[in-house]
Coordinates of C-alpha atoms in Angstrom, one line a residue:
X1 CA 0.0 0.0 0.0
X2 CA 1.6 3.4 -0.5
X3 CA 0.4 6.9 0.2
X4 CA -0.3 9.1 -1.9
X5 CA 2.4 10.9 -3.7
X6 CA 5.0 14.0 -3.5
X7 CA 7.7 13.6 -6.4
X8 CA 7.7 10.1 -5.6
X9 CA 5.5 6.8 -4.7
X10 CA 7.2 4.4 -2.4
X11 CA 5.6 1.4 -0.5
X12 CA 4.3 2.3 3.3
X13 CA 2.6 -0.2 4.5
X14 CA 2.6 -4.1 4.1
X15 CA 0.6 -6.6 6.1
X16 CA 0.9 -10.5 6.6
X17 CA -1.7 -11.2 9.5
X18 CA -5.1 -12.3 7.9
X19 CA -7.4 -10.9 11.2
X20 CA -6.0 -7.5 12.4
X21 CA -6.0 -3.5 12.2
X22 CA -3.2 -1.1 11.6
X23 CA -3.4 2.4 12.6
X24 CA -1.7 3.5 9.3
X25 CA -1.0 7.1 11.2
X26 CA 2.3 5.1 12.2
X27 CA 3.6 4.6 8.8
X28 CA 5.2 5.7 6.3
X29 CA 6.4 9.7 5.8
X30 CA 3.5 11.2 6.9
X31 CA 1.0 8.5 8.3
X32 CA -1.1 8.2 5.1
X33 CA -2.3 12.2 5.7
X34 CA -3.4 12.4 1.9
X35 CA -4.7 8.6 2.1
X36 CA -3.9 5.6 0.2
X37 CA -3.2 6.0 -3.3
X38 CA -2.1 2.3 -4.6
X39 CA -2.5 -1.0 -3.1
X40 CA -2.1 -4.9 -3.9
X41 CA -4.2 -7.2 -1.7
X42 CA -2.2 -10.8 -1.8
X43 CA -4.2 -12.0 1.7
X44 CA -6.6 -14.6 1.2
X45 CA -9.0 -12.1 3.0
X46 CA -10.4 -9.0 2.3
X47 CA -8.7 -5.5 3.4
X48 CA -11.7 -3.0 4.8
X49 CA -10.2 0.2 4.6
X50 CA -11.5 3.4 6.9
X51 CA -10.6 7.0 7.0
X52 CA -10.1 9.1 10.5
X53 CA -13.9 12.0 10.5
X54 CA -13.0 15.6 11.0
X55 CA -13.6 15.7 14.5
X56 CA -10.6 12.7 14.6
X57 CA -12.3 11.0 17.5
X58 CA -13.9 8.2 14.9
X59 CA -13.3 6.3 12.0
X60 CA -15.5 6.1 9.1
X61 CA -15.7 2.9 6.7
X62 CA -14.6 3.8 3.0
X63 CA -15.1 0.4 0.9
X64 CA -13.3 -2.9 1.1
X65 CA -10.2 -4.4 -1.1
X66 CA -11.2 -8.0 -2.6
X67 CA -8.9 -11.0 -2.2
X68 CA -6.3 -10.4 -4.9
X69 CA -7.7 -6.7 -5.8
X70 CA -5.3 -4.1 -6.8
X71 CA -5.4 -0.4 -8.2
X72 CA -2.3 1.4 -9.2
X73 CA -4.4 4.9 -8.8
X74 CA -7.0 6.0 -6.3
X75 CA -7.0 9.4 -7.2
X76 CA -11.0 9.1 -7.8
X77 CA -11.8 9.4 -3.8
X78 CA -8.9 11.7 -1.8
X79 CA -9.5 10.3 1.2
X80 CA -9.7 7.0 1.1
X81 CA -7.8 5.8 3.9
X82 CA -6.5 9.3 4.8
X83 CA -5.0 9.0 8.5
X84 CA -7.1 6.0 8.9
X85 CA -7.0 2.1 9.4
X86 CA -6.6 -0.9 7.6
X87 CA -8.6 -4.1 8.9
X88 CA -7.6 -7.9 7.2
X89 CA -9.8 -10.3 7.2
X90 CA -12.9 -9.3 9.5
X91 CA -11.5 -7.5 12.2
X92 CA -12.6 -4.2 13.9
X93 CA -10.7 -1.5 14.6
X94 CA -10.5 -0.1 18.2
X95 CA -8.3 2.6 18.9

């Protein structure tokens, strides 16, 4: 998964557990602060992906990545994912 560009696109986040969340505010540059703008999903599960509100106390469900899904540009919706969380395989997030 990387965020979403400067001058350059470099991976920020991978994952290998198939049933847990990831505050993606802890990785890369700038914790994911203009959302996720590529992704491969190569779980066996699906990805649900959220984005922090604007009162940052809550996140808010954006759509889910399929089993093998991928998109090299997300540009479509700004921010998906934007200093949110990333949940594999059914899991909720709670923090």
């Amino acid at each position: 998964m990387a965020s979403r560009p400067g001058p350059w696109t470099e991976e920020d986040f991978e994952a290998t557990s198939t049933k847990a969340c990831f505050d993606l505010r802890k990785y890369g540059e700038i914790g994911f602060a203009n959302g996720i703008f590529s992704y491969v999903n190569n779980l066996p599960v699906k990805v649900d992906v959220y984005h922090r509100d604007r009162s940052w106390t809550a996140l808010e469900y954006d759509g889910t990545i399929r089993p093998g899904g991928y998109s090299s540009d997300t540009s479509s919706v700004t921010w998906w994912g934007q200093y949110g969380a990333v949940c594999t395989g059914g899991a909720t997030p709670s923090f």
